Protein backbone atom coordinates (compact mmCIF):
# COMPACT_ATOMS: atom_id res chain seq x y z
CA UNK A 1 0.00 0.00 0.00
CA UNK A 2 1.49 3.41 -0.96
CA UNK A 3 2.19 5.84 1.90
CA UNK A 4 -0.49 8.36 2.78
CA UNK A 5 0.77 11.74 1.49
CA UNK A 6 -1.14 13.48 4.28
CA UNK A 7 0.33 11.34 7.06
CA UNK A 8 2.79 13.03 9.45
CA UNK A 9 6.45 12.63 8.61
CA UNK A 10 8.02 9.99 10.84
CA UNK A 11 11.19 11.12 12.60
CA UNK A 12 13.90 9.54 14.74
CA UNK A 13 15.57 11.96 17.18
CA UNK A 14 19.12 11.08 18.24
CA UNK A 15 20.74 13.21 20.96
CA UNK A 16 22.55 12.22 24.14
CA UNK A 17 20.90 15.05 26.09
CA UNK A 18 17.56 13.70 27.41
CA UNK A 19 16.18 17.23 27.82
CA UNK A 20 16.88 18.04 24.17
CA UNK A 21 15.37 14.73 23.04
CA UNK A 22 12.24 15.25 25.15
CA UNK A 23 11.86 18.82 23.94
CA UNK A 24 12.20 17.92 20.27
CA UNK A 25 9.83 14.99 20.65
CA UNK A 26 7.21 17.15 22.34
CA UNK A 27 7.51 19.90 19.77
CA UNK A 28 7.51 17.71 16.68
CA UNK A 29 4.90 15.25 17.87
CA UNK A 30 2.66 18.16 18.80
CA UNK A 31 2.39 19.21 15.15
CA UNK A 32 0.04 17.70 12.61
CA UNK A 33 2.74 17.30 9.94
CA UNK A 34 5.45 15.53 11.98
CA UNK A 35 5.75 12.86 14.65
CA UNK A 36 8.68 11.27 16.48
CA UNK A 37 8.63 7.47 16.21
CA UNK A 38 11.79 6.79 18.25
CA UNK A 39 14.51 8.45 20.32
CA UNK A 40 18.18 7.51 20.57
CA UNK A 41 20.98 8.52 22.91
CA UNK A 42 23.89 7.67 20.59
CA UNK A 43 24.74 6.69 17.04
CA UNK A 44 24.33 2.98 17.62
CA UNK A 45 20.83 3.43 19.00
CA UNK A 46 20.01 5.76 16.10
CA UNK A 47 21.00 3.08 13.58
CA UNK A 48 18.96 0.46 15.41
CA UNK A 49 15.93 2.77 15.52
CA UNK A 50 16.26 3.66 11.84
CA UNK A 51 16.41 -0.01 10.84
CA UNK A 52 13.44 -0.84 13.04
CA UNK A 53 11.15 2.09 12.19
CA UNK A 54 12.29 3.12 8.69
CA UNK A 55 11.62 6.82 9.41
CA UNK A 56 11.25 9.56 6.83
CA UNK A 57 14.04 11.61 8.43
CA UNK A 58 16.64 11.19 11.18
CA UNK A 59 17.64 14.16 13.36
CA UNK A 60 21.18 13.44 14.51
CA UNK A 61 23.45 15.15 17.05
CA UNK A 62 27.20 15.25 16.36
CA UNK A 63 28.76 14.62 19.76
CA UNK A 64 27.35 11.56 21.51
CA UNK A 65 28.92 8.79 23.63
CA UNK A 66 29.94 5.35 22.32
CA UNK A 67 29.15 6.10 18.65
CA UNK A 68 28.96 9.76 17.67
CA UNK A 69 26.90 11.27 14.89
CA UNK A 70 29.64 11.43 12.27
CA UNK A 71 30.54 7.78 12.85
CA UNK A 72 26.89 6.77 12.50
CA UNK A 73 26.19 8.86 9.40
CA UNK A 74 27.41 6.40 6.72
CA UNK A 75 25.23 3.70 8.27
CA UNK A 76 22.15 5.92 8.56
CA UNK A 77 22.19 7.56 5.13
CA UNK A 78 21.16 4.37 3.27
CA UNK A 79 18.19 4.07 5.64
CA UNK A 80 16.81 7.62 5.67
CA UNK A 81 17.77 11.23 4.96
CA UNK A 82 19.73 12.65 7.89
CA UNK A 83 19.73 16.17 9.30
CA UNK A 84 22.46 17.06 11.74
CA UNK A 85 20.72 18.88 14.61
CA UNK A 86 23.45 20.01 16.98
CA UNK A 87 25.31 22.66 18.92
CA UNK A 88 28.50 21.76 17.02
CA UNK A 89 29.15 24.52 14.50
CA UNK A 90 32.83 24.14 13.59
CA UNK A 91 33.30 24.54 9.82
CA UNK A 92 35.29 21.32 9.50
CA UNK A 93 32.53 19.40 11.29
CA UNK A 94 29.88 20.84 8.98
CA UNK A 95 31.89 19.96 5.89
CA UNK A 96 32.65 16.45 7.14
CA UNK A 97 28.96 15.84 7.84
CA UNK A 98 28.03 16.89 4.32
CA UNK A 99 30.85 14.77 2.86
CA UNK A 100 29.49 11.77 4.74
CA UNK A 101 26.01 12.27 3.34
CA UNK A 102 24.07 14.56 5.69
CA UNK A 103 21.19 16.20 3.85
CA UNK A 104 21.09 19.18 6.19
CA UNK A 105 22.84 20.81 9.11
CA UNK A 106 20.88 22.81 11.70
CA UNK A 107 22.63 24.55 14.59
CA UNK A 108 20.59 24.97 17.78
CA UNK A 109 19.52 28.55 18.36
CA UNK A 110 19.34 29.37 14.65
CA UNK A 111 15.88 28.08 13.80
CA UNK A 112 12.29 28.12 15.03
CA UNK A 113 10.02 25.09 15.40
CA UNK A 114 8.25 26.07 12.19
CA UNK A 115 11.58 26.31 10.36
CA UNK A 116 12.59 22.90 11.70
CA UNK A 117 9.36 21.42 10.38
CA UNK A 118 10.00 23.06 7.01
CA UNK A 119 13.55 21.71 6.96
CA UNK A 120 12.32 18.19 7.66
CA UNK A 121 9.87 18.35 4.78
CA UNK A 122 12.47 19.90 2.47
CA UNK A 123 14.91 17.12 3.18
CA UNK A 124 12.27 14.43 2.79
CA UNK A 125 11.57 15.95 -0.65
CA UNK A 126 15.26 15.85 -1.59
CA UNK A 127 16.13 19.49 -0.90
CA UNK A 128 18.99 20.19 1.49
CA UNK A 129 18.65 22.71 4.30
CA UNK A 130 21.28 24.57 6.33
CA UNK A 131 21.01 27.15 9.07
CA UNK A 132 23.25 30.25 9.01
CA UNK A 133 26.46 29.01 10.60
CA UNK A 134 26.46 25.79 8.60
CA UNK A 135 25.60 27.60 5.39
CA UNK A 136 28.48 29.99 5.99
CA UNK A 137 30.92 27.12 6.50
CA UNK A 138 29.93 25.66 3.14
CA UNK A 139 29.58 28.93 1.26
CA UNK A 140 33.03 30.11 2.34
CA UNK A 141 34.46 27.04 0.64
CA UNK A 142 32.17 26.67 -2.34
CA UNK A 143 31.15 30.23 -3.22
CA UNK A 144 34.27 32.31 -2.47
CA UNK A 145 33.63 35.01 -5.02
CA UNK A 146 30.50 36.07 -3.13
CA UNK A 147 32.39 36.37 0.18
CA UNK A 148 29.56 34.41 1.69
CA UNK A 149 28.46 34.85 5.24
CA UNK A 150 25.46 33.27 6.91
CA UNK A 151 22.54 35.10 8.42
CA UNK A 152 19.66 33.02 7.11
CA UNK A 153 18.98 29.38 6.28
CA UNK A 154 20.26 28.33 2.87
CA UNK A 155 18.85 25.43 0.94
CA UNK A 156 21.44 23.69 -1.19
CA UNK A 157 21.21 20.95 -3.84
CA UNK A 158 20.48 17.41 -2.77
CA UNK A 159 23.79 15.80 -3.82
CA UNK A 160 26.82 16.98 -1.81
CA UNK A 161 29.20 16.81 -4.76
CA UNK A 162 26.98 19.19 -6.73
CA UNK A 163 26.58 21.83 -4.07
CA UNK A 164 27.41 25.54 -4.03
CA UNK A 165 29.99 26.58 -6.56
CA UNK A 166 29.45 23.60 -8.87
CA UNK A 167 25.73 24.27 -9.14
CA UNK A 168 26.34 27.95 -9.74
CA UNK A 169 29.02 27.25 -12.34
CA UNK A 170 26.64 24.88 -14.13
CA UNK A 171 24.07 27.67 -14.32
CA UNK A 172 26.65 30.14 -15.54
CA UNK A 173 28.20 27.84 -18.12
CA UNK A 174 24.81 26.93 -19.55
CA UNK A 175 24.17 30.49 -20.66
CA UNK A 176 26.36 32.19 -23.24
CA UNK A 177 27.63 35.69 -22.58
CA UNK A 178 25.95 36.92 -25.75
CA UNK A 179 22.60 35.75 -24.44
CA UNK A 180 23.15 37.43 -21.09
CA UNK A 181 24.54 40.66 -22.50
CA UNK A 182 21.29 41.44 -24.26
CA UNK A 183 19.62 41.95 -20.88
CA UNK A 184 22.18 44.62 -19.92
CA UNK A 185 22.33 43.58 -16.27
CA UNK A 186 25.01 45.11 -14.10
CA UNK A 187 27.65 42.84 -12.56
CA UNK A 188 25.81 42.76 -9.25
CA UNK A 189 22.45 42.17 -10.94
CA UNK A 190 23.95 39.28 -12.89
CA UNK A 191 25.30 37.78 -9.66
CA UNK A 192 21.88 38.04 -8.05
CA UNK A 193 20.17 36.60 -11.11
CA UNK A 194 22.56 33.63 -10.98
CA UNK A 195 21.51 33.01 -7.38
CA UNK A 196 17.82 33.37 -8.21
CA UNK A 197 18.35 30.73 -10.89
CA UNK A 198 19.80 28.33 -8.31
CA UNK A 199 16.61 28.67 -6.22
CA UNK A 200 17.77 31.01 -3.45
CA UNK A 201 15.25 33.34 -1.82
CA UNK A 202 15.88 37.00 -0.98
CA UNK A 203 17.19 36.32 2.52
CA UNK A 204 19.62 33.72 1.24
CA UNK A 205 20.84 36.00 -1.53
CA UNK A 206 21.38 38.81 0.98
CA UNK A 207 23.48 36.51 3.15
CA UNK A 208 25.51 35.19 0.22
CA UNK A 209 26.19 38.62 -1.31
CA UNK A 210 26.76 40.37 2.02
CA UNK A 211 24.05 42.96 1.40
CA UNK A 212 20.71 43.79 2.99
CA UNK A 213 17.48 42.11 1.98
CA UNK A 214 16.09 45.52 0.99
CA UNK A 215 18.98 45.99 -1.42
CA UNK A 216 18.29 42.55 -2.87
CA UNK A 217 14.66 43.51 -3.46
CA UNK A 218 15.72 46.72 -5.21
CA UNK A 219 18.08 44.79 -7.47
CA UNK A 220 15.38 42.23 -8.27
CA UNK A 221 12.91 44.97 -9.22
CA UNK A 222 15.45 46.32 -11.70
CA UNK A 223 16.25 42.82 -12.95
CA UNK A 224 12.56 42.05 -13.56
CA UNK A 225 12.21 45.31 -15.50
CA UNK A 226 15.22 44.54 -17.70
CA UNK A 227 14.11 40.94 -18.30
CA UNK A 228 10.49 41.99 -18.81
CA UNK A 229 9.46 39.43 -16.21
CA UNK A 230 6.91 39.41 -13.41
CA UNK A 231 8.09 36.35 -11.47
CA UNK A 232 11.28 34.63 -10.40
CA UNK A 233 10.52 31.55 -12.50
CA UNK A 234 9.90 33.64 -15.59
CA UNK A 235 13.09 35.64 -15.04
CA UNK A 236 15.11 32.47 -14.45
CA UNK A 237 13.75 30.87 -17.61
CA UNK A 238 14.79 33.88 -19.68
CA UNK A 239 18.17 34.12 -17.97
CA UNK A 240 18.85 30.44 -18.61
CA UNK A 241 17.72 30.75 -22.22
CA UNK A 242 14.82 28.32 -21.97
CA UNK A 243 12.02 30.84 -22.51
mmCIF file of C-alpha atoms in Angstrom, residues 102-217:
data_model
loop_
_atom_site.group_PDB
_atom_site.id
_atom_site.type_symbol
_atom_site.label_atom_id
_atom_site.label_comp_id
_atom_site.label_asym_id
_atom_site.label_seq_id
_atom_site.Cartn_x
_atom_site.Cartn_y
_atom_site.Cartn_z
ATOM 1 C CA UNK A 102 24.067 14.557 5.685
ATOM 2 C CA UNK A 103 21.186 16.200 3.853
ATOM 3 C CA UNK A 104 21.093 19.180 6.190
ATOM 4 C CA UNK A 105 22.843 20.811 9.115
ATOM 5 C CA UNK A 106 20.879 22.811 11.699
ATOM 6 C CA UNK A 107 22.630 24.546 14.587
ATOM 7 C CA UNK A 108 20.594 24.967 17.782
ATOM 8 C CA UNK A 109 19.523 28.547 18.358
ATOM 9 C CA UNK A 110 19.340 29.365 14.649
ATOM 10 C CA UNK A 111 15.879 28.077 13.800
ATOM 11 C CA UNK A 112 12.291 28.117 15.025
ATOM 12 C CA UNK A 113 10.025 25.091 15.398
ATOM 13 C CA UNK A 114 8.251 26.072 12.188
ATOM 14 C CA UNK A 115 11.579 26.307 10.359
ATOM 15 C CA UNK A 116 12.587 22.901 11.698
ATOM 16 C CA UNK A 117 9.356 21.418 10.377
ATOM 17 C CA UNK A 118 10.001 23.060 7.012
ATOM 18 C CA UNK A 119 13.550 21.712 6.958
ATOM 19 C CA UNK A 120 12.323 18.188 7.664
ATOM 20 C CA UNK A 121 9.874 18.355 4.779
ATOM 21 C CA UNK A 122 12.470 19.903 2.469
ATOM 22 C CA UNK A 123 14.915 17.116 3.181
ATOM 23 C CA UNK A 124 12.265 14.430 2.787
ATOM 24 C CA UNK A 125 11.569 15.947 -0.654
ATOM 25 C CA UNK A 126 15.259 15.850 -1.591
ATOM 26 C CA UNK A 127 16.128 19.489 -0.898
ATOM 27 C CA UNK A 128 18.992 20.193 1.488
ATOM 28 C CA UNK A 129 18.651 22.715 4.295
ATOM 29 C CA UNK A 130 21.282 24.570 6.326
ATOM 30 C CA UNK A 131 21.007 27.154 9.069
ATOM 31 C CA UNK A 132 23.253 30.252 9.009
ATOM 32 C CA UNK A 133 26.456 29.006 10.604
ATOM 33 C CA UNK A 134 26.459 25.790 8.599
ATOM 34 C CA UNK A 135 25.600 27.604 5.389
ATOM 35 C CA UNK A 136 28.477 29.992 5.987
ATOM 36 C CA UNK A 137 30.923 27.125 6.497
ATOM 37 C CA UNK A 138 29.933 25.662 3.138
ATOM 38 C CA UNK A 139 29.577 28.925 1.255
ATOM 39 C CA UNK A 140 33.025 30.108 2.339
ATOM 40 C CA UNK A 141 34.462 27.042 0.640
ATOM 41 C CA UNK A 142 32.172 26.673 -2.338
ATOM 42 C CA UNK A 143 31.153 30.232 -3.222
ATOM 43 C CA UNK A 144 34.270 32.308 -2.468
ATOM 44 C CA UNK A 145 33.627 35.014 -5.019
ATOM 45 C CA UNK A 146 30.498 36.068 -3.131
ATOM 46 C CA UNK A 147 32.390 36.370 0.184
ATOM 47 C CA UNK A 148 29.564 34.410 1.693
ATOM 48 C CA UNK A 149 28.457 34.849 5.241
ATOM 49 C CA UNK A 150 25.459 33.274 6.912
ATOM 50 C CA UNK A 151 22.543 35.103 8.419
ATOM 51 C CA UNK A 152 19.664 33.017 7.113
ATOM 52 C CA UNK A 153 18.980 29.382 6.278
ATOM 53 C CA UNK A 154 20.256 28.333 2.875
ATOM 54 C CA UNK A 155 18.855 25.432 0.944
ATOM 55 C CA UNK A 156 21.440 23.689 -1.194
ATOM 56 C CA UNK A 157 21.211 20.947 -3.842
ATOM 57 C CA UNK A 158 20.482 17.411 -2.767
ATOM 58 C CA UNK A 159 23.790 15.799 -3.822
ATOM 59 C CA UNK A 160 26.817 16.984 -1.814
ATOM 60 C CA UNK A 161 29.201 16.806 -4.756
ATOM 61 C CA UNK A 162 26.982 19.193 -6.732
ATOM 62 C CA UNK A 163 26.579 21.835 -4.071
ATOM 63 C CA UNK A 164 27.408 25.536 -4.031
ATOM 64 C CA UNK A 165 29.993 26.579 -6.562
ATOM 65 C CA UNK A 166 29.451 23.605 -8.871
ATOM 66 C CA UNK A 167 25.733 24.272 -9.139
ATOM 67 C CA UNK A 168 26.340 27.954 -9.735
ATOM 68 C CA UNK A 169 29.023 27.246 -12.339
ATOM 69 C CA UNK A 170 26.641 24.883 -14.128
ATOM 70 C CA UNK A 171 24.072 27.669 -14.323
ATOM 71 C CA UNK A 172 26.649 30.139 -15.539
ATOM 72 C CA UNK A 173 28.205 27.841 -18.120
ATOM 73 C CA UNK A 174 24.812 26.926 -19.553
ATOM 74 C CA UNK A 175 24.175 30.495 -20.665
ATOM 75 C CA UNK A 176 26.355 32.195 -23.237
ATOM 76 C CA UNK A 177 27.631 35.691 -22.578
ATOM 77 C CA UNK A 178 25.954 36.920 -25.754
ATOM 78 C CA UNK A 179 22.596 35.753 -24.435
ATOM 79 C CA UNK A 180 23.152 37.428 -21.091
ATOM 80 C CA UNK A 181 24.544 40.658 -22.504
ATOM 81 C CA UNK A 182 21.288 41.439 -24.257
ATOM 82 C CA UNK A 183 19.619 41.952 -20.884
ATOM 83 C CA UNK A 184 22.184 44.622 -19.915
ATOM 84 C CA UNK A 185 22.333 43.580 -16.267
ATOM 85 C CA UNK A 186 25.014 45.111 -14.096
ATOM 86 C CA UNK A 187 27.651 42.836 -12.564
ATOM 87 C CA UNK A 188 25.806 42.762 -9.248
ATOM 88 C CA UNK A 189 22.446 42.173 -10.935
ATOM 89 C CA UNK A 190 23.945 39.275 -12.894
ATOM 90 C CA UNK A 191 25.298 37.780 -9.662
ATOM 91 C CA UNK A 192 21.878 38.041 -8.050
ATOM 92 C CA UNK A 193 20.171 36.599 -11.110
ATOM 93 C CA UNK A 194 22.564 33.628 -10.976
ATOM 94 C CA UNK A 195 21.512 33.013 -7.385
ATOM 95 C CA UNK A 196 17.820 33.366 -8.210
ATOM 96 C CA UNK A 197 18.348 30.731 -10.888
ATOM 97 C CA UNK A 198 19.800 28.333 -8.308
ATOM 98 C CA UNK A 199 16.614 28.672 -6.220
ATOM 99 C CA UNK A 200 17.774 31.015 -3.449
ATOM 100 C CA UNK A 201 15.249 33.338 -1.819
ATOM 101 C CA UNK A 202 15.881 37.003 -0.978
ATOM 102 C CA UNK A 203 17.194 36.320 2.516
ATOM 103 C CA UNK A 204 19.625 33.715 1.241
ATOM 104 C CA UNK A 205 20.840 36.002 -1.531
ATOM 105 C CA UNK A 206 21.375 38.810 0.979
ATOM 106 C CA UNK A 207 23.485 36.508 3.153
ATOM 107 C CA UNK A 208 25.506 35.194 0.216
ATOM 108 C CA UNK A 209 26.193 38.619 -1.314
ATOM 109 C CA UNK A 210 26.764 40.367 2.023
ATOM 110 C CA UNK A 211 24.045 42.964 1.398
ATOM 111 C CA UNK A 212 20.705 43.793 2.990
ATOM 112 C CA UNK A 213 17.482 42.110 1.980
ATOM 113 C CA UNK A 214 16.089 45.523 0.991
ATOM 114 C CA UNK A 215 18.982 45.989 -1.416
ATOM 115 C CA UNK A 216 18.291 42.551 -2.873
ATOM 116 C CA UNK A 217 14.657 43.511 -3.457
#
